[in-house]
Coordinates of C-alpha atoms and ligand atoms in Angstrom, one line a residue:
M1 CA -38.2 -38.6 57.1
S2 CA -35.6 -39.2 54.4
F3 CA -35.2 -38.1 51.3
T4 CA -32.6 -39.2 48.2
L5 CA -29.7 -37.1 46.6
A6 CA -28.7 -37.6 43.3
I7 CA -24.8 -36.6 42.7
V8 CA -24.2 -35.5 39.0
G9 CA -22.0 -33.8 37.2
R10 CA -19.6 -34.7 33.9
P11 CA -17.1 -37.1 34.5
N12 CA -14.2 -36.6 37.0
V13 CA -15.3 -33.3 39.2
G14 CA -14.9 -35.5 42.1
K15 CA -18.4 -37.3 42.2
S16 CA -17.3 -40.3 43.7
T17 CA -15.1 -39.0 46.1
L18 CA -18.0 -36.4 47.8
F19 CA -20.3 -39.6 47.7
N20 CA -17.4 -41.7 49.8
R21 CA -17.4 -38.8 52.2
L22 CA -20.9 -38.7 52.5
V23 CA -21.4 -42.8 53.0
G24 CA -18.1 -42.6 55.4
K25 CA -16.6 -45.4 53.9
R26 CA -15.0 -46.1 50.5
L27 CA -18.0 -47.9 48.2
A28 CA -17.6 -46.1 45.1
L29 CA -14.4 -46.3 43.0
V30 CA -12.4 -42.9 43.0
D31 CA -10.1 -42.6 39.5
D32 CA -8.5 -40.4 37.6
Q33 CA -9.5 -41.6 34.4
P34 CA -13.1 -39.9 33.6
G35 CA -16.1 -41.8 34.2
V36 CA -15.0 -45.0 36.3
T37 CA -18.5 -45.2 37.6
R38 CA -20.7 -47.1 35.3
D39 CA -23.7 -47.6 36.9
L40 CA -25.6 -46.0 40.0
R41 CA -24.5 -46.6 43.7
E42 CA -27.0 -45.8 46.5
G43 CA -25.5 -45.5 50.2
Q44 CA -26.6 -44.1 53.7
A45 CA -25.8 -40.6 53.9
R46 CA -25.1 -38.9 57.1
L47 CA -24.4 -34.9 57.0
G48 CA -25.2 -33.2 60.6
H49 CA -28.2 -34.6 61.9
L50 CA -29.2 -35.6 58.6
R51 CA -30.0 -38.9 56.8
F52 CA -30.8 -39.0 53.5
I53 CA -29.9 -41.9 50.7
V54 CA -27.0 -40.9 48.3
V55 CA -26.9 -42.0 44.9
D56 CA -23.1 -41.7 42.9
S57 CA -24.1 -41.1 38.9
A58 CA -22.0 -43.0 36.5
G59 CA -21.3 -38.9 35.1
L60 CA -23.9 -37.2 32.9
E61 CA -22.8 -37.9 29.0
M62 CA -24.0 -36.5 26.1
A63 CA -24.0 -39.3 24.1
E64 CA -27.5 -40.4 23.4
D65 CA -27.2 -43.4 21.2
D66 CA -26.5 -47.1 22.3
S67 CA -23.0 -46.6 23.4
L68 CA -22.2 -47.4 26.5
Q69 CA -22.0 -43.5 27.2
G70 CA -25.4 -43.6 25.9
R71 CA -26.4 -46.5 28.8
M72 CA -24.6 -44.4 31.3
R73 CA -26.7 -41.3 30.3
R74 CA -30.1 -42.8 30.4
L75 CA -28.6 -44.5 33.8
T76 CA -27.9 -41.1 35.3
E77 CA -31.0 -39.5 34.0
R78 CA -33.2 -41.8 35.7
A79 CA -31.8 -40.7 39.0
V80 CA -32.3 -37.6 38.3
D81 CA -35.8 -38.0 37.7
E82 CA -35.7 -40.2 40.9
A83 CA -34.2 -38.0 43.3
D84 CA -35.5 -35.7 45.4
V85 CA -32.8 -33.3 45.4
C86 CA -29.7 -33.5 42.9
L87 CA -26.3 -32.1 44.1
F88 CA -25.0 -30.5 40.2
V89 CA -21.4 -30.9 40.9
I90 CA -18.9 -28.9 38.6
D91 CA -14.8 -28.8 38.7
A92 CA -13.9 -25.6 39.9
R93 CA -10.6 -25.8 38.8
A94 CA -11.2 -26.4 35.0
G95 CA -14.2 -23.4 35.1
V96 CA -17.4 -24.1 33.5
T97 CA -17.5 -26.0 30.5
A98 CA -19.8 -26.6 27.5
A99 CA -21.0 -29.9 29.1
D100 CA -21.6 -28.7 31.8
E101 CA -24.1 -25.7 30.6
Y102 CA -25.9 -28.6 28.5
F103 CA -26.3 -30.3 31.7
A104 CA -27.2 -27.2 33.8
D105 CA -30.7 -27.2 31.2
L106 CA -31.0 -30.4 31.3
L107 CA -31.7 -30.3 34.8
R108 CA -33.0 -27.7 35.0
K109 CA -36.1 -29.6 32.9
R110 CA -35.9 -32.4 35.0
A111 CA -34.6 -31.9 38.5
K112 CA -37.1 -30.7 41.2
H113 CA -34.3 -29.3 43.2
V114 CA -30.7 -28.2 42.0
I115 CA -27.5 -27.6 44.5
L116 CA -25.1 -26.5 42.4
A117 CA -21.6 -26.8 43.6
A118 CA -18.4 -25.9 42.6
N119 CA -15.8 -28.9 43.6
K120 CA -12.0 -29.2 43.9
A121 CA -12.3 -25.2 45.4
E122 CA -9.7 -25.6 47.7
G123 CA -6.6 -22.9 48.3
R124 CA -7.2 -20.2 45.1
A125 CA -7.1 -22.5 41.8
G126 CA -10.9 -23.0 42.1
E127 CA -12.1 -19.1 42.7
G128 CA -12.4 -18.4 38.7
G129 CA -14.8 -21.2 38.5
L130 CA -16.4 -20.6 41.7
L131 CA -17.4 -17.4 40.2
E132 CA -17.7 -18.5 36.5
A133 CA -20.5 -20.7 38.5
Y134 CA -23.0 -18.2 38.9
S135 CA -23.6 -18.1 35.0
L136 CA -25.3 -21.6 35.2
G137 CA -28.1 -19.6 36.2
L138 CA -28.8 -22.4 39.4
G139 CA -28.3 -19.5 42.2
E140 CA -24.8 -19.5 44.3
P141 CA -22.7 -22.4 44.0
L142 CA -21.2 -24.0 47.5
R143 CA -17.8 -24.0 47.5
L144 CA -16.7 -27.5 48.1
S145 CA -13.3 -29.6 48.1
A146 CA -14.4 -33.3 48.4
E147 CA -10.9 -34.6 48.8
H148 CA -10.4 -32.3 51.6
G149 CA -13.3 -32.7 53.4
E150 CA -14.2 -28.6 52.9
G151 CA -17.6 -27.1 52.4
M152 CA -19.3 -30.2 54.0
D153 CA -21.3 -27.4 57.4
E154 CA -22.5 -25.4 54.3
L155 CA -23.8 -28.2 51.9
Y156 CA -25.5 -29.1 55.2
H157 CA -27.2 -26.0 55.9
V158 CA -28.6 -25.6 52.7
L159 CA -29.9 -29.1 53.1
I160 CA -31.9 -28.5 55.7
P161 CA -34.8 -26.2 54.6
M162 CA -35.0 -29.1 52.0
A163 CA -34.9 -32.1 54.7
E164 CA -38.2 -30.4 56.0
Q165 CA -40.1 -30.4 52.6
F166 CA -39.9 -34.7 53.0
Ligands
GDP1 P1 -15.9 -38.8 39.4 O1 -15.6 -39.3 37.8 O2 -16.7 -37.2 39.4 O3 -16.3 -39.4 40.0 O4 -14.5 -38.1 39.9 P2 -13.6 -38.7 41.4 O5 -14.4 -38.5 42.2 O6 -13.4 -40.2 40.7 O7 -12.5 -37.5 41.3 C1 -11.8 -37.8 40.4 C2 -10.5 -37.1 40.2 O8 -10.2 -35.8 41.0 C3 -9.6 -38.2 41.6 O9 -8.5 -37.9 40.9 C4 -9.8 -37.1 42.8 O10 -8.9 -37.7 43.8 C5 -10.2 -35.9 42.1 N1 -10.9 -35.3 43.5 C6 -11.8 -35.5 44.2 N2 -12.2 -34.6 44.6 C7 -11.2 -33.5 44.6 C8 -11.2 -32.1 45.6 O11 -12.0 -31.5 46.1 N3 -9.7 -31.4 44.9 C9 -9.0 -31.9 44.0 N4 -7.9 -31.6 43.9 N5 -9.0 -33.3 43.3 C10 -10.3 -33.8 43.6
MG2 MG1 -17.0 -41.3 40.0

């Protein structure tokens, strides 16, 4: 019984940091430069008793042309189509952006299941963004801090009923 979880969201929200935490190795490159992950990385994740495949994506890009961004976007769309569950990450400190709203729509149309997570929510700086996240219409956001390991227990509990479907 296994499933595939794709971590998606615009660049720099902390997808690779979360991927590394789930996989327990420093496989994905974490960088202050947006969009550092140019391809898809796959790893075996452990969370409580759950074992699943996790995919770190390049970061959803709005470009649809033949540029690097366009290619990254198509790779990410493929990851969305192939995943059983998409973990849609936003930056709680930045709040909901136009790009987040755009991709919330894309995920609503394409993804089988979506879990919304507001990352960088350690301390109080993320409180506004966490509240704003409800406006995306994807249900209650998980409060995460990938860097500090907060919210992993809540993620585990949200994944359990989904894991049972596969
Ligand atoms: P990605 O582009 O979505 O893969 O984002 P990265 O994982 O590369 O992280 C982008 C930046 O955000 C890096 O500087 C990370 O250290 C930082 N970051 C990631 N998670 C957190 C978090 O939970 N809290 C804070 N404050 N920063 C974070
Ligand atoms: Mg990355």
